[in-house]
Amino acid sequence: MALAVAHSRGLDGLNAPPVVVEAHLASGLPSFTLVGLPDTEVKEARDRVRAAIVNSGFEFPQKRITVNLAPADLPKESGRFDLPIALGILAASGQIPAPALADYEFAGELSLSGELRPIRGALAMALQTGDAGKAFILPEESAREAALTGSTHILAARSLLGVCAHLTNREALPAAEGAVAESRPAVADLSDVRGQAQAKRVLEIAAAGSHSLLMIGPPGSGKSMLAARLPGLMPDLDGEAARASAAVWSLVGQFRPEAFGVRPYRQPHHTASAVALVGGGNPPRPGEISLAHHGILFLDELPEFDRKVLETLREPLESGRIHIARAARHAEFPAEFQLIAAMNPCPCGFHGAPDGKCRCTPDQIARYRGKLSGPFLDRIDLIIEVPALPPDALAGKSEGEASAAVRSRVEAAHARQQARQRKLNARLGTQEVDRCCQLDAVGSKLLQQATTQLDLSARAWHRILKVARTIADLAGSEEIGAPHVAEAIQYRRFARG
């Protein structure tokens, strides 16, 4: 048979559209042509496939070979098409049965010896492969990753020869088993932090409702230390959220089995560009906010980030998604991250210190804080000051609560939110806020007074309601009372000199 068809998957953001690989052999001078909008990596498959076929003991046909990757308007990138291209050529030349290809989808990069190498995006592809009703054959390492979707139709292969033996019914490929973590990443404990009772309380509120948080304080007051302990206060991700987070990591080839189900914690340097933070490139790749999907994005030294970079976070903070539009490509990535940020009160960091160490002028302080726009700050739920610790607090023993004790309260609050609205409070929409965040008469009057005196926006009003709802959940109260509202209001102010 001079024509054979194999099935594979491309990647377009987190989507994995089907790709049909058509191999045709014709008479004429020997040649190997790839069509269907392949990029450089795919074009190089010609040499890899030729060597892999020969070194696997098959004959490379000395004919005019044309391989079409359809649809033609979908850009094809990476080496994942090596395996279906090689199988299409072998089927078209009659060395393996062509009808056997119809029941499978294939993806894998070939080495020159015919061994299969892992590919990126296997988990993202496997999440959509089940809809096609075909088994999915992948390199062994990628198959273990893809098996985390729970599908029983993922087959693990080590080489081109092994795939061909399976298709000819000589030796069946084994079903892939999900990657198992041998050890979990160590998490820092909250009991290590001395003093800072208010900061610990706010950290608990942030964990309970997935609220964004900005900590303002002098150098060495413990801001970064507090942020690093937030993952230990939150429960592990459930199955669906864990797979969604792992799929993003799979896209960039950084998936690790030991991190499956653990909330990601990302801390980009303040020199990061807008593309590094929100994603981009050609083809578009996810950025830090997407790698922090269902996890935490910590931005230390917040005003040191370029202002234009910070402004790109405004829409994802609201929508939980980022749409990247380029002239030739469009892609959308999930970005439901929890923003935790830290900053100094002034350029030198000691503004307001009792010993008068600060030497910054009022103009310098104003310019420093002016790097953060009002609309950006308006999207942050909790803003607190983290003061420097006195010497006696540093000299004493740490007697604060352990992360496990706080985590038990956070888990109880999460359970209340899931039972009430099927999502955490920070993700409530406008209508859901109206339904789930009703105040009593005293609390409503208090919020109205605060809105007038502090000149709060409508967005700030709703965020105060969400934080108050979380505080009530931590207290085990179905009603949101005046004490809950009062505590939420005090976390909305921005420190001023």
PDB file of N, CA and C in Angstrom, residues 228 359 376 424 480 493:
ATOM      1  N   ALA A 228       7.004  31.971  52.442  1.00  0.00           N
ATOM      2  CA  ALA A 228       7.467  30.613  52.165  1.00  0.00           C
ATOM      3  C   ALA A 228       6.699  29.567  52.960  1.00  0.00           C
ATOM      4  N   ARG A 359      16.862  57.765  55.627  1.00  0.00           N
ATOM      5  CA  ARG A 359      17.407  58.995  55.070  1.00  0.00           C
ATOM      6  C   ARG A 359      16.729  59.355  53.747  1.00  0.00           C
ATOM      7  N   PHE A 376      -3.858  48.524  40.429  1.00  0.00           N
ATOM      8  CA  PHE A 376      -3.186  47.277  40.811  1.00  0.00           C
ATOM      9  C   PHE A 376      -3.391  46.997  42.298  1.00  0.00           C
ATOM     10  N   LEU A 424     -13.522  28.684  46.310  1.00  0.00           N
ATOM     11  CA  LEU A 424     -13.019  29.485  47.419  1.00  0.00           C
ATOM     12  C   LEU A 424     -13.515  30.914  47.305  1.00  0.00           C
ATOM     13  N   ILE A 480     -22.150  36.824  58.783  1.00  0.00           N
ATOM     14  CA  ILE A 480     -21.031  37.767  58.775  1.00  0.00           C
ATOM     15  C   ILE A 480     -21.406  38.943  59.659  1.00  0.00           C
ATOM     16  N   ARG A 493      -6.205  49.024  54.103  1.00  0.00           N
ATOM     17  CA  ARG A 493      -5.487  50.291  54.065  1.00  0.00           C
ATOM     18  C   ARG A 493      -4.079  50.079  53.559  1.00  0.00           C
TER      19      ARG A 493
END
